[in-house]
CSV table of C-alpha atoms in Angstrom, one decimal:
chain,number,residue,atom,x,y,z
I,233,MET,CA,0.1,0.0,0.0
I,234,ARG,CA,1.2,3.4,-0.7
I,235,HIS,CA,-0.4,5.4,2.1
I,236,GLY,CA,1.5,8.5,3.1
I,237,LYS,CA,4.3,8.2,0.7
I,238,LYS,CA,4.3,11.4,-1.1
I,239,ASN,CA,7.8,11.6,-2.4
I,240,ASN,CA,8.8,10.3,-5.8
I,241,HIS,CA,11.8,8.0,-5.6
I,242,LEU,CA,12.5,8.5,-9.3
I,243,SER,CA,13.4,4.9,-9.6
I,244,ARG,CA,16.7,5.6,-7.6
I,245,THR,CA,18.2,4.8,-4.4
I,246,HIS,CA,18.4,7.5,-1.8
I,247,SER,CA,22.2,8.4,-2.2
I,248,HIS,CA,21.7,8.4,-6.0
I,249,ARG,CA,18.6,10.6,-5.7
I,250,GLU,CA,20.4,13.0,-3.5
I,251,ALA,CA,23.4,13.3,-5.6
I,252,MET,CA,21.3,14.0,-8.8
I,253,LEU,CA,19.2,16.7,-6.9
I,254,GLN,CA,22.4,18.4,-5.8
I,255,ASN,CA,23.8,18.4,-9.2
I,256,MET,CA,20.6,19.7,-10.7
I,257,ALA,CA,20.2,22.5,-7.9
I,258,SER,CA,23.6,23.5,-8.7
I,259,SER,CA,23.0,23.8,-12.5
I,260,LEU,CA,19.9,25.8,-11.9
I,261,ILE,CA,21.6,28.2,-9.5
I,262,LEU,CA,24.5,28.8,-11.9
I,263,HIS,CA,22.6,28.8,-15.1
I,264,LYS,CA,19.2,30.1,-14.0
I,265,ARG,CA,17.1,27.6,-16.0
I,266,ILE,CA,17.6,23.9,-17.0
I,267,GLU,CA,15.6,21.5,-19.1
I,268,THR,CA,14.6,18.1,-17.7
I,269,THR,CA,11.5,16.0,-17.2
I,270,VAL,CA,8.5,17.1,-15.2
I,271,ALA,CA,8.9,14.5,-12.6
I,272,LYS,CA,12.4,15.6,-11.8
I,273,ALA,CA,11.4,19.2,-12.0
I,274,LYS,CA,8.8,18.8,-9.3
I,275,GLU,CA,11.3,17.0,-6.9
I,276,LEU,CA,13.8,19.6,-7.7
I,277,ARG,CA,11.5,22.5,-6.7
I,278,LYS,CA,10.9,20.7,-3.4
I,279,PHE,CA,14.7,20.4,-2.9
I,280,VAL,CA,15.9,23.8,-4.0
I,281,GLU,CA,13.2,26.2,-2.6
I,282,PRO,CA,14.3,25.7,1.1
I,283,ILE,CA,17.8,26.4,0.1
I,284,LEU,CA,16.9,29.6,-1.7
I,285,THR,CA,15.0,30.7,1.6
I,286,ARG,CA,18.0,30.1,3.6
I,287,ALA,CA,20.3,32.1,1.5
I,288,LYS,CA,18.2,35.2,1.8
I,289,ASP,CA,19.7,35.4,5.3
I,290,ASP,CA,23.4,35.4,5.2
I,291,THR,CA,24.4,33.8,8.5
I,292,PHE,CA,26.9,31.4,9.4
I,293,VAL,CA,24.4,28.7,10.3
I,294,ASN,CA,22.5,29.1,6.9
I,295,ARG,CA,25.9,29.1,4.9
I,296,ARG,CA,26.7,25.7,6.6
I,297,GLU,CA,23.3,24.3,6.1
I,298,VAL,CA,23.4,25.3,2.6
I,299,PHE,CA,26.7,23.9,1.9
I,300,ARG,CA,25.8,20.7,3.4
I,301,ALA,CA,23.0,20.4,0.9
I,302,LEU,CA,24.9,21.7,-2.2
I,303,ASN,CA,28.6,20.7,-1.6
I,304,ASP,CA,29.8,23.1,-4.1
I,305,LYS,CA,31.7,26.4,-3.5
I,306,ASP,CA,31.0,28.0,-6.9
I,307,THR,CA,27.3,27.3,-6.3
I,308,MET,CA,27.6,28.9,-2.9
I,309,LYS,CA,29.3,32.0,-4.2
I,310,GLU,CA,26.7,32.5,-6.9
I,311,LEU,CA,23.8,31.7,-4.4
I,312,PHE,CA,24.8,34.3,-1.8
I,313,GLY,CA,26.2,36.8,-4.1
I,314,VAL,CA,23.9,37.3,-6.9
I,315,VAL,CA,20.9,35.1,-6.4
I,316,ALA,CA,20.1,36.3,-2.8
I,317,ASP,CA,20.1,40.0,-3.8
I,318,LYS,CA,17.5,39.2,-6.6
I,319,ILE,CA,15.1,37.1,-4.7
I,320,ALA,CA,15.4,39.3,-1.4
I,321,SER,CA,11.9,40.9,-1.7
I,322,ARG,CA,10.1,37.6,-2.9
I,323,PRO,CA,8.2,35.7,-0.2
I,324,GLY,CA,8.4,32.3,-2.0
I,325,GLY,CA,7.7,30.7,-5.2
I,326,TYR,CA,11.2,31.2,-6.7
I,327,THR,CA,11.0,28.7,-9.4
I,328,ARG,CA,8.8,28.3,-12.5
I,329,ILE,CA,8.1,25.2,-14.5
I,330,ILE,CA,7.2,25.5,-18.2
I,331,LYS,CA,6.0,22.4,-19.8
I,332,LEU,CA,7.6,21.7,-23.4
I,333,GLY,CA,5.9,18.5,-24.5
I,334,ASN,CA,7.0,14.9,-25.0
I,335,ARG,CA,10.5,14.0,-25.8
I,336,LEU,CA,11.2,11.9,-28.8
I,337,GLY,CA,12.6,8.3,-28.0
I,338,ASP,CA,11.1,7.7,-24.6
I,339,ASN,CA,8.0,10.0,-24.8
I,340,ALA,CA,8.7,11.6,-21.4
I,341,ASP,CA,7.1,14.9,-20.5
I,342,THR,CA,9.8,17.6,-20.6
I,343,CYS,CA,9.8,21.0,-19.2
I,344,LEU,CA,11.9,24.0,-18.4
I,345,ILE,CA,12.5,24.9,-14.9
I,346,GLU,CA,13.9,28.4,-14.2
I,347,LEU,CA,14.3,31.0,-11.4
I,348,VAL,CA,11.5,33.5,-11.6
I,349,ASP,CA,13.5,36.7,-11.1
I,350,PHE,CA,15.9,36.0,-14.0
I,351,ASN,CA,13.5,35.7,-16.7
I,352,GLU,CA,13.8,39.2,-18.2
I,353,LEU,CA,11.3,39.0,-20.9
I,354,LEU,CA,8.4,37.9,-18.5
I,355,LEU,CA,9.5,40.6,-15.9
I,356,ALA,CA,9.4,43.4,-18.5
I,357,ALA,CA,5.9,42.1,-19.6
I,358,ALA,CA,4.7,42.1,-16.0
I,359,SER,CA,5.9,45.7,-15.4
I,360,GLU,CA,4.3,47.0,-18.5
I,361,LYS,CA,1.0,45.4,-17.5
I,362,ALA,CA,1.2,46.8,-14.1
I,363,ALA,CA,2.0,50.2,-15.6
I,364,ALA,CA,-0.9,50.0,-18.0
I,365,ASN,CA,-3.2,49.0,-15.1
I,366,THR,CA,-2.2,52.0,-13.0
I,367,THR,CA,-2.4,54.7,-15.8
I,368,LYS,CA,-5.8,53.4,-17.1
I,369,THR,CA,-9.0,55.1,-15.7
I,370,ARG,CA,-12.3,53.4,-16.0
I,371,ARG,CA,-15.4,55.7,-16.7
I,372,SER,CA,-18.8,54.4,-16.2
I,373,ARG,CA,-21.8,55.7,-18.4
I,374,ARG,CA,-23.9,55.9,-15.2
I,375,GLY,CA,-21.7,58.7,-13.8
I,376,ALA,CA,-21.7,60.6,-17.2
I,377,GLY,CA,-25.4,60.3,-17.3
I,378,ALA,CA,-26.1,61.7,-13.8
I,379,LYS,CA,-23.8,64.8,-14.8
I,380,ALA,CA,-25.7,65.4,-17.9
I,381,THR,CA,-28.9,65.5,-16.1
I,382,THR,CA,-27.6,67.8,-13.4
I,383,GLU,CA,-26.2,70.1,-16.0
I,384,THR,CA,-29.5,70.4,-18.0
I,385,ALA,CA,-31.6,71.1,-14.9
I,386,PRO,CA,-30.6,74.8,-14.4
I,387,VAL,CA,-31.1,75.5,-18.2
I,388,ALA,CA,-34.8,74.4,-17.8
I,389,VAL,CA,-35.2,76.7,-14.9
I,390,ALA,CA,-33.9,79.7,-16.8
I,391,SER,CA,-36.1,79.1,-19.7
I,392,VAL,CA,-39.2,79.1,-17.6
I,393,GLU,CA,-38.2,82.5,-16.0
I,394,GLU,CA,-37.5,84.4,-19.2
I,395,PRO,CA,-41.4,84.3,-20.6
I,396,SER,CA,-42.5,85.8,-17.2
I,397,ALA,CA,-40.4,88.8,-17.7
I,398,GLU,CA,-41.8,89.2,-21.4
I,399,VAL,CA,-45.3,89.0,-20.2
I,400,VAL,CA,-44.7,91.8,-17.7
I,401,GLU,CA,-43.5,94.1,-20.5
I,402,ASP,CA,-46.5,93.5,-22.7
I,403,GLU,CA,-48.9,94.4,-20.0
I,404,ALA,CA,-47.3,98.0,-19.3
I,405,PRO,CA,-48.0,99.6,-22.8
I,406,ALA,CA,-51.6,98.2,-22.9
I,407,ALA,CA,-52.8,101.0,-20.5
I,408,PRO,CA,-51.9,104.0,-22.7
I,409,VAL,CA,-53.6,102.5,-25.6
I,410,ALA,CA,-57.0,102.3,-23.8
I,411,GLU,CA,-56.6,106.0,-22.8
I,412,VAL,CA,-56.1,107.0,-26.4
I,413,THR,CA,-59.2,105.4,-27.6
I,414,SER,CA,-61.3,107.0,-24.8
I,415,THR,CA,-60.1,110.6,-25.8
I,416,GLU,CA,-60.8,109.9,-29.5
I,417,GLU,CA,-64.3,108.7,-29.0
I,418,THR,CA,-65.5,111.9,-26.9
I,419,PRO,CA,-64.8,114.3,-29.6
I,420,ALA,CA,-66.8,112.1,-32.2
I,421,ALA,CA,-69.9,112.2,-29.9
I,422,ASP,CA,-69.6,116.0,-29.8
I,423,ALA,CA,-69.4,116.4,-33.5
I,424,PRO,CA,-72.8,115.2,-34.6
I,425,VAL,CA,-74.4,117.1,-31.9
I,426,ALA,CA,-72.9,120.3,-33.5
I,427,ASP,CA,-74.2,119.1,-36.9
I,428,GLU,CA,-77.8,118.5,-35.7
I,429,ASP,CA,-77.9,122.2,-34.2
I,430,SER,CA,-76.6,123.4,-37.4
I,431,ASP,CA,-79.3,121.5,-39.4
I,432,THR,CA,-82.4,122.8,-37.3
I,433,PRO,CA,-82.1,126.4,-38.3
I,434,LYS,CA,-81.9,125.6,-41.9
I,435,ALA,CA,-85.1,123.7,-41.8
């Protein structure tokens, strides 16, 4: 039964497997990316990430533990000199596995395992995307519609007030016209009376 056996032995003995993982970890730290099978890459990730975490804190104890796992001086120099500064702000997840497909010959699943902070193309793309997200402002149509209604409301009030002022101006000249007509009618009534008086002596 396979209960609780999570580690993949990779069809190797313990010493063979440890030696292989040490060599693969040294190659990954020195060259920043290596090509291997998916099964080996997953085991390598579990082996190398605790080493990278220890390298972020440069103490005597950490150097001794890392050297016991890697057993290579050139790798130690590269790890504590270049890689530790690059991954200092990353809380974890230092490696990335990119699947490449099946290998000719044995049809094994191959992949590329690399250190995340040393892939310049993906870092540049991520920075451009972050910059685009920060400069882009999103405007909603609801906000624009509300502004338009608030702007049109004062115009409607002003248009209502203007006709009332014109009505007041029209009423004022109406009074003098009525006075003129009353003055014109009174002489007209007097004129026929004068004519009647003039006609009576003639008869």
